[in-house]
mmCIF file of C-alpha atoms and ligand atoms in Angstrom:
data_model
loop_
_atom_site.group_PDB
_atom_site.id
_atom_site.type_symbol
_atom_site.label_atom_id
_atom_site.label_comp_id
_atom_site.label_asym_id
_atom_site.label_seq_id
_atom_site.Cartn_x
_atom_site.Cartn_y
_atom_site.Cartn_z
ATOM 1 C CA UNK A 26 0.008 0.115 0.247
ATOM 2 C CA UNK A 27 1.592 3.068 -0.937
ATOM 3 C CA UNK A 28 0.782 6.387 1.260
ATOM 4 C CA UNK A 29 0.525 10.081 -0.686
ATOM 5 C CA UNK A 30 0.238 12.943 0.987
ATOM 6 C CA UNK A 31 0.277 15.506 -2.501
ATOM 7 C CA UNK A 32 -2.857 15.481 -4.828
ATOM 8 C CA UNK A 33 0.248 16.194 -7.608
ATOM 9 C CA UNK A 34 1.448 12.941 -6.925
ATOM 10 C CA UNK A 35 -1.597 10.717 -6.397
ATOM 11 C CA UNK A 36 -2.551 11.907 -9.981
ATOM 12 C CA UNK A 37 -0.212 11.159 -11.656
ATOM 13 C CA UNK A 38 0.221 7.677 -9.919
ATOM 14 C CA UNK A 39 -3.762 7.007 -11.180
ATOM 15 C CA UNK A 40 -3.456 8.202 -14.490
ATOM 16 C CA UNK A 41 -0.369 5.537 -15.099
ATOM 17 C CA UNK A 42 -2.681 2.868 -13.641
ATOM 18 C CA UNK A 43 -5.173 4.597 -15.745
ATOM 19 C CA UNK A 44 -3.272 4.039 -18.916
ATOM 20 C CA UNK A 45 -3.260 0.124 -17.929
ATOM 21 C CA UNK A 46 -6.567 0.121 -17.956
ATOM 22 C CA UNK A 47 -7.324 -0.260 -14.458
ATOM 23 C CA UNK A 48 -10.434 0.430 -12.630
ATOM 24 C CA UNK A 49 -10.449 2.717 -10.122
ATOM 25 C CA UNK A 50 -12.467 2.430 -6.949
ATOM 26 C CA UNK A 51 -12.357 5.635 -4.148
ATOM 27 C CA UNK A 52 -13.710 5.364 -0.751
ATOM 28 C CA UNK A 53 -13.455 8.728 1.185
ATOM 29 C CA UNK A 54 -13.342 8.591 4.708
ATOM 30 C CA UNK A 55 -12.357 10.433 7.912
ATOM 31 C CA UNK A 56 -10.323 7.495 9.205
ATOM 32 C CA UNK A 57 -10.377 5.811 12.511
ATOM 33 C CA UNK A 58 -11.603 3.080 10.744
ATOM 34 C CA UNK A 59 -14.317 0.728 11.712
ATOM 35 C CA UNK A 60 -16.364 -2.153 10.123
ATOM 36 C CA UNK A 61 -18.265 -0.557 7.986
ATOM 37 C CA UNK A 62 -15.593 1.842 6.300
ATOM 38 C CA UNK A 63 -13.482 -1.803 6.201
ATOM 39 C CA UNK A 64 -16.802 -3.499 4.491
ATOM 40 C CA UNK A 65 -16.343 -0.354 1.437
ATOM 41 C CA UNK A 66 -12.898 -1.071 0.796
ATOM 42 C CA UNK A 67 -13.413 -4.743 0.513
ATOM 43 C CA UNK A 68 -16.493 -3.843 -1.927
ATOM 44 C CA UNK A 69 -14.543 -1.517 -3.734
ATOM 45 C CA UNK A 70 -11.431 -4.303 -3.540
ATOM 46 C CA UNK A 71 -13.580 -6.735 -5.487
ATOM 47 C CA UNK A 72 -14.868 -4.202 -7.753
ATOM 48 C CA UNK A 73 -12.260 -2.462 -9.021
ATOM 49 C CA UNK A 74 -8.328 -2.813 -9.881
ATOM 50 C CA UNK A 75 -6.725 0.307 -7.583
ATOM 51 C CA UNK A 76 -8.536 0.905 -4.341
ATOM 52 C CA UNK A 77 -7.792 4.588 -2.517
ATOM 53 C CA UNK A 78 -8.956 5.134 0.509
ATOM 54 C CA UNK A 79 -8.479 8.984 1.294
ATOM 55 C CA UNK A 80 -8.274 9.752 5.265
ATOM 56 C CA UNK A 81 -9.118 13.278 6.037
ATOM 57 C CA UNK A 82 -11.078 15.443 8.826
ATOM 58 C CA UNK A 83 -12.629 17.728 6.587
ATOM 59 C CA UNK A 84 -13.034 20.828 8.360
ATOM 60 C CA UNK A 85 -15.443 22.768 6.714
ATOM 61 C CA UNK A 86 -17.886 19.604 7.461
ATOM 62 C CA UNK A 87 -18.073 21.252 11.297
ATOM 63 C CA UNK A 88 -20.012 23.985 12.323
ATOM 64 C CA UNK A 89 -18.921 26.630 15.418
ATOM 65 C CA UNK A 90 -18.716 24.489 18.016
ATOM 66 C CA UNK A 91 -18.976 20.525 16.713
ATOM 67 C CA UNK A 92 -16.731 17.765 17.757
ATOM 68 C CA UNK A 93 -13.782 18.802 14.312
ATOM 69 C CA UNK A 94 -10.831 19.367 17.571
ATOM 70 C CA UNK A 95 -11.692 16.026 19.554
ATOM 71 C CA UNK A 96 -12.910 13.792 16.395
ATOM 72 C CA UNK A 97 -10.684 11.081 16.781
ATOM 73 C CA UNK A 98 -7.725 10.573 15.229
ATOM 74 C CA UNK A 99 -5.072 7.502 14.785
ATOM 75 C CA UNK A 100 -2.978 7.224 11.325
ATOM 76 C CA UNK A 101 -0.845 4.696 11.838
ATOM 77 C CA UNK A 102 -3.790 2.594 13.473
ATOM 78 C CA UNK A 103 -5.837 3.410 10.167
ATOM 79 C CA UNK A 104 -2.831 2.186 8.157
ATOM 80 C CA UNK A 105 -2.619 -1.101 9.464
ATOM 81 C CA UNK A 106 -6.434 -1.708 8.285
ATOM 82 C CA UNK A 107 -7.124 -0.120 5.800
ATOM 83 C CA UNK A 108 -3.802 -2.528 3.984
ATOM 84 C CA UNK A 109 -5.238 -5.553 5.536
ATOM 85 C CA UNK A 110 -8.660 -4.619 3.946
ATOM 86 C CA UNK A 111 -6.643 -4.341 0.506
ATOM 87 C CA UNK A 112 -6.345 -0.807 -0.005
ATOM 88 C CA UNK A 113 -3.884 0.296 -3.044
ATOM 89 C CA UNK A 114 -3.730 3.775 -1.946
ATOM 90 C CA UNK A 115 -3.718 5.868 0.755
ATOM 91 C CA UNK A 116 -4.260 9.150 0.385
ATOM 92 C CA UNK A 117 -3.990 11.158 3.545
ATOM 93 C CA UNK A 118 -3.246 15.151 2.287
ATOM 94 C CA UNK A 119 -2.548 17.791 5.007
ATOM 95 C CA UNK A 120 -5.000 21.284 5.386
ATOM 96 C CA UNK A 121 -2.721 23.189 3.357
ATOM 97 C CA UNK A 122 -2.869 20.508 0.567
ATOM 98 C CA UNK A 123 -7.191 20.271 0.142
ATOM 99 C CA UNK A 124 -7.214 24.312 1.644
ATOM 100 C CA UNK A 125 -4.770 26.646 0.773
ATOM 101 C CA UNK A 126 -5.300 30.216 1.680
ATOM 102 C CA UNK A 127 -6.418 30.935 -1.512
ATOM 103 C CA UNK A 128 -9.577 28.462 -1.426
ATOM 104 C CA UNK A 129 -12.388 30.098 -2.143
ATOM 105 C CA UNK A 130 -14.922 27.960 -4.026
ATOM 106 C CA UNK A 131 -17.849 25.670 -2.740
ATOM 107 C CA UNK A 132 -20.305 23.651 -4.008
ATOM 108 C CA UNK A 133 -23.962 24.002 -2.236
ATOM 109 C CA UNK A 134 -26.498 20.871 -3.166
ATOM 110 C CA UNK A 135 -29.285 22.971 -2.389
ATOM 111 C CA UNK A 136 -32.294 21.921 -1.208
ATOM 112 C CA UNK A 137 -31.421 18.536 -0.070
ATOM 113 C CA UNK A 138 -28.932 20.160 2.069
ATOM 114 C CA UNK A 139 -31.080 22.056 4.702
ATOM 115 C CA UNK A 140 -32.932 19.303 5.245
ATOM 116 C CA UNK A 141 -32.593 16.854 8.271
ATOM 117 C CA UNK A 142 -29.379 16.821 9.723
ATOM 118 C CA UNK A 143 -29.477 20.145 7.551
ATOM 119 C CA UNK A 144 -31.416 21.934 10.117
ATOM 120 C CA UNK A 145 -28.909 21.003 13.268
ATOM 121 C CA UNK A 146 -26.285 21.401 10.739
ATOM 122 C CA UNK A 147 -26.286 23.803 8.364
ATOM 123 C CA UNK A 148 -22.772 23.886 6.754
ATOM 124 C CA UNK A 149 -22.270 20.405 6.936
ATOM 125 C CA UNK A 150 -23.497 19.022 3.661
ATOM 126 C CA UNK A 151 -21.813 21.897 1.765
ATOM 127 C CA UNK A 152 -18.045 20.857 3.358
ATOM 128 C CA UNK A 153 -19.037 17.165 2.299
ATOM 129 C CA UNK A 154 -19.966 18.274 -1.398
ATOM 130 C CA UNK A 155 -17.373 20.560 -1.683
ATOM 131 C CA UNK A 156 -14.507 17.878 -0.478
ATOM 132 C CA UNK A 157 -15.923 15.113 -2.054
ATOM 133 C CA UNK A 158 -16.063 16.822 -5.606
ATOM 134 C CA UNK A 159 -12.348 17.688 -4.644
ATOM 135 C CA UNK A 160 -11.714 13.746 -4.460
ATOM 136 C CA UNK A 161 -13.640 13.211 -7.433
ATOM 137 C CA UNK A 162 -11.289 15.970 -9.208
ATOM 138 C CA UNK A 163 -8.205 14.271 -8.094
ATOM 139 C CA UNK A 164 -8.943 10.568 -8.319
ATOM 140 C CA UNK A 165 -11.204 10.436 -10.658
ATOM 141 C CA UNK A 166 -12.493 7.542 -9.825
ATOM 142 C CA UNK A 167 -14.935 5.202 -12.028
ATOM 143 C CA UNK A 168 -16.806 4.198 -9.120
ATOM 144 C CA UNK A 169 -16.786 5.533 -5.600
ATOM 145 C CA UNK A 170 -18.301 4.636 -2.097
ATOM 146 C CA UNK A 171 -20.403 5.147 0.535
ATOM 147 C CA UNK A 172 -22.793 3.635 3.925
ATOM 148 C CA UNK A 173 -25.855 3.844 3.161
ATOM 149 C CA UNK A 174 -25.993 5.080 7.110
ATOM 150 C CA UNK A 175 -25.497 8.259 5.865
ATOM 151 C CA UNK A 176 -28.355 8.368 3.470
ATOM 152 C CA UNK A 177 -28.875 11.802 3.414
ATOM 153 C CA UNK A 178 -24.754 12.442 2.962
ATOM 154 C CA UNK A 179 -25.555 9.541 0.089
ATOM 155 C CA UNK A 180 -28.391 10.988 -1.451
ATOM 156 C CA UNK A 181 -26.659 14.589 -2.052
ATOM 157 C CA UNK A 182 -23.503 13.353 -3.546
ATOM 158 C CA UNK A 183 -25.571 10.954 -5.894
ATOM 159 C CA UNK A 184 -27.514 14.674 -6.617
ATOM 160 C CA UNK A 185 -24.509 16.680 -6.961
ATOM 161 C CA UNK A 186 -22.519 13.869 -9.382
ATOM 162 C CA UNK A 187 -25.904 14.025 -11.734
ATOM 163 C CA UNK A 188 -26.005 17.758 -11.069
ATOM 164 C CA UNK A 189 -22.842 18.557 -12.149
ATOM 165 C CA UNK A 190 -22.884 15.199 -14.908
ATOM 166 C CA UNK A 191 -19.785 14.097 -12.835
ATOM 167 C CA UNK A 192 -18.373 11.094 -14.333
ATOM 168 C CA UNK A 193 -18.144 8.543 -11.272
ATOM 169 C CA UNK A 194 -21.059 6.183 -10.200
ATOM 170 C CA UNK A 195 -21.658 6.509 -6.609
ATOM 171 C CA UNK A 196 -22.137 3.277 -4.794
ATOM 172 C CA UNK A 197 -24.271 2.769 -1.510
ATOM 173 C CA UNK A 198 -23.426 0.108 0.937
ATOM 174 C CA UNK A 199 -25.772 -1.585 3.793
ATOM 175 C CA UNK A 200 -25.038 0.295 7.344
ATOM 176 C CA UNK A 201 -22.985 -1.983 9.262
ATOM 177 C CA UNK A 202 -24.446 -3.270 12.975
ATOM 178 C CA UNK A 203 -22.925 -3.985 16.391
ATOM 179 C CA UNK A 204 -24.230 -7.265 17.297
ATOM 180 C CA UNK A 205 -26.984 -4.984 19.975
ATOM 181 C CA UNK A 206 -28.099 -2.923 16.341
ATOM 182 C CA UNK A 207 -25.858 -0.010 17.306
ATOM 183 C CA UNK A 208 -25.338 1.743 13.917
ATOM 184 C CA UNK A 209 -20.942 1.336 13.579
ATOM 185 C CA UNK A 210 -19.913 5.263 13.767
ATOM 186 C CA UNK A 211 -16.662 6.589 14.533
ATOM 187 C CA UNK A 212 -18.833 8.993 16.961
ATOM 188 C CA UNK A 213 -19.242 5.572 18.757
ATOM 189 C CA UNK A 214 -15.993 6.559 20.589
ATOM 190 C CA UNK A 215 -17.267 9.226 22.265
ATOM 191 C CA UNK A 216 -20.029 6.953 24.576
ATOM 192 C CA UNK A 217 -19.730 6.367 28.362
ATOM 193 C CA UNK A 218 -20.085 2.970 28.990
ATOM 194 C CA UNK A 219 -23.848 3.457 30.351
ATOM 195 C CA UNK A 220 -24.576 5.414 27.287
ATOM 196 C CA UNK A 221 -23.336 2.637 25.135
ATOM 197 C CA UNK A 222 -25.927 0.845 27.006
ATOM 198 C CA UNK A 223 -28.699 3.042 25.886
ATOM 199 C CA UNK A 224 -27.233 3.309 22.306
ATOM 200 C CA UNK A 225 -29.212 0.512 20.280
ATOM 201 C CA UNK A 226 -32.495 2.549 21.488
ATOM 202 C CA UNK A 227 -32.365 4.385 18.579
ATOM 203 C CA UNK A 228 -32.076 1.103 15.873
ATOM 204 C CA UNK A 229 -35.035 -0.332 18.570
ATOM 205 C CA UNK A 230 -37.164 2.308 17.644
ATOM 206 C CA UNK A 231 -36.622 2.000 13.590
ATOM 207 C CA UNK A 232 -37.163 -1.215 13.875
ATOM 208 C CA UNK A 233 -40.345 -0.997 15.902
ATOM 209 C CA UNK A 234 -41.310 0.767 13.181
ATOM 210 C CA UNK A 235 -40.353 -0.770 10.383
ATOM 211 C CA UNK A 236 -42.586 -3.668 12.402
ATOM 212 C CA UNK A 237 -45.381 -1.721 12.602
ATOM 213 C CA UNK A 238 -45.251 -0.447 8.750
ATOM 214 C CA UNK A 239 -44.268 -4.719 7.447
ATOM 215 C CA UNK A 240 -48.083 -5.596 9.727
ATOM 216 C CA UNK A 241 -50.077 -2.288 7.631
ATOM 217 C CA UNK A 242 -49.639 -0.142 9.154
ATOM 218 C CA UNK A 243 -48.630 3.098 6.707
ATOM 219 C CA UNK A 244 -49.960 6.270 8.641
ATOM 220 C CA UNK A 245 -46.357 8.370 9.397
ATOM 221 C CA UNK A 246 -47.577 10.129 12.122
ATOM 222 C CA UNK A 247 -48.602 6.794 14.557
ATOM 223 C CA UNK A 248 -45.017 5.194 13.421
ATOM 224 C CA UNK A 249 -43.298 7.815 13.717
ATOM 225 C CA UNK A 250 -44.995 8.355 17.477
ATOM 226 C CA UNK A 251 -44.841 4.877 18.597
ATOM 227 C CA UNK A 252 -41.159 5.105 17.407
ATOM 228 C CA UNK A 253 -40.590 8.078 19.961
ATOM 229 C CA UNK A 254 -42.707 6.745 22.652
ATOM 230 C CA UNK A 255 -40.133 3.846 22.667
ATOM 231 C CA UNK A 256 -37.023 6.188 22.534
ATOM 232 C CA UNK A 257 -38.689 8.518 25.641
ATOM 233 C CA UNK A 258 -39.012 5.552 27.968
ATOM 234 C CA UNK A 259 -34.975 5.706 27.707
ATOM 235 C CA UNK A 260 -33.315 8.570 30.032
ATOM 236 C CA UNK A 261 -30.863 10.245 28.320
ATOM 237 C CA UNK A 262 -32.008 10.533 24.721
ATOM 238 C CA UNK A 263 -33.172 13.927 23.299
ATOM 239 C CA UNK A 264 -34.324 13.008 19.765
ATOM 240 C CA UNK A 265 -32.741 16.198 17.637
ATOM 241 C CA UNK A 266 -35.490 14.396 14.598
ATOM 242 C CA UNK A 267 -37.368 10.840 13.671
ATOM 243 C CA UNK A 268 -38.717 11.205 10.501
ATOM 244 C CA UNK A 269 -40.472 9.429 7.763
ATOM 245 C CA UNK A 270 -39.055 10.774 3.948
ATOM 246 C CA UNK A 271 -39.285 9.907 0.733
ATOM 247 C CA UNK A 272 -35.967 9.365 -1.237
ATOM 248 C CA UNK A 273 -36.070 11.030 -3.179
ATOM 249 C CA UNK A 274 -35.871 14.640 -2.479
ATOM 250 C CA UNK A 275 -36.370 14.530 1.691
ATOM 251 C CA UNK A 276 -39.046 15.664 2.123
ATOM 252 C CA UNK A 277 -41.602 13.923 5.018
ATOM 253 C CA UNK A 278 -43.530 11.129 3.785
ATOM 254 C CA UNK A 279 -47.334 11.157 5.052
ATOM 255 C CA UNK A 280 -47.466 7.595 4.088
ATOM 256 C CA UNK A 281 -45.374 5.207 4.414
ATOM 257 C CA UNK A 282 -44.648 2.770 1.646
ATOM 258 C CA UNK A 283 -41.752 1.103 -0.248
ATOM 259 C CA UNK A 284 -38.743 3.338 -0.764
ATOM 260 C CA UNK A 285 -39.699 5.671 2.183
ATOM 261 C CA UNK A 286 -36.565 6.506 4.591
ATOM 262 C CA UNK A 287 -37.469 5.884 8.104
ATOM 263 C CA UNK A 288 -34.698 8.014 10.162
ATOM 264 C CA UNK A 289 -33.403 9.412 13.021
ATOM 265 C CA UNK A 290 -30.454 12.437 14.938
ATOM 266 C CA UNK A 291 -30.194 12.339 18.222
ATOM 267 C CA UNK A 292 -28.199 13.175 21.368
ATOM 268 C CA UNK A 293 -27.419 10.304 23.204
ATOM 269 C CA UNK A 294 -25.111 12.764 26.283
ATOM 270 C CA UNK A 295 -22.862 15.132 24.333
ATOM 271 C CA UNK A 296 -23.135 12.644 21.462
ATOM 272 C CA UNK A 297 -25.589 13.114 17.763
ATOM 273 C CA UNK A 298 -26.136 9.452 16.047
ATOM 274 C CA UNK A 299 -27.820 8.910 12.990
ATOM 275 C CA UNK A 300 -29.447 5.851 12.018
ATOM 276 C CA UNK A 301 -32.039 4.838 9.530
ATOM 277 C CA UNK A 302 -33.881 2.033 7.810
ATOM 278 C CA UNK A 303 -35.627 2.047 4.085
ATOM 279 C CA UNK A 304 -38.620 0.228 4.129
HETATM 280 O O1 PAF B 4 -18.924 10.354 5.372
HETATM 281 C C1 PAF B 4 -18.131 10.656 6.181
HETATM 282 O O2 PAF B 4 -16.509 10.353 6.762
HETATM 283 C C2 PAF B 4 -17.527 12.295 5.149
HETATM 284 O O3 PAF B 4 -18.257 13.286 5.306
HETATM 285 C C3 PAF B 4 -16.842 12.123 3.822
HETATM 286 C C4 PAF B 4 -17.800 11.409 2.811
HETATM 287 C C5 PAF B 4 -15.415 11.231 4.144
HETATM 288 C C6 PAF B 4 -16.762 13.639 3.191
HETATM 289 O O4 PAF B 4 -15.769 13.927 4.203
#
């Protein structure tokens, strides 16, 4: 596995591989790799001749007072995990490499970026779209891999690719979960022992909602109320949103049907977690 810090060097290397006919797969990450990332890397390895994994804690997607400073970082551990999973090239750019002083261009996917997480994190998806567009331009991948856990991010990135005619396929892969259902996330590391015990309630609420739908209830308000009631029974969880939305425009779905997304964001202590299920 090659570790590269400079965009130019990466671009030259990728061009060489493309000339040899290699298909390039990209897995963008903010590091502190976990089994969700590993599943993306392994799938990329199956599909593509060269797998590039980027590790960059992107400052522009964190709002004031968010966890940019304390976001977990451990490059040596990441190198080992990335290599084991089949990464060919690890791209670890510096802040100066990505956002030099002269940087002034941002990508804003209108409408979608303001819904769900965008309400409490108003600049988040502008930062995500911008860094991912930059990575697409540097790596020029045929395919790029993201987890469905960040469903809104995935939908926004697919929209960006379509709207800006980017020549890349955005592939979404299923959420990887702990045995007790908690969606795997780098932020789970912030949870205290007690909070970690409570955290699976988010998924349990989503499962409850899905079960209600499967047994014939399609009224969103009723389904969501039951899921909220379940969460309310646990102390220490504050719901940011719990919504049934359609996957195209992320607007509220009054009736739940096939392809409705039930999505939650909630605070457990100081940690904000997200999760979702698709009907
Ligand atoms: O999902 C993430 O880890 C980040 O939002 C991403 C896509 C790597 C952009 O910084």
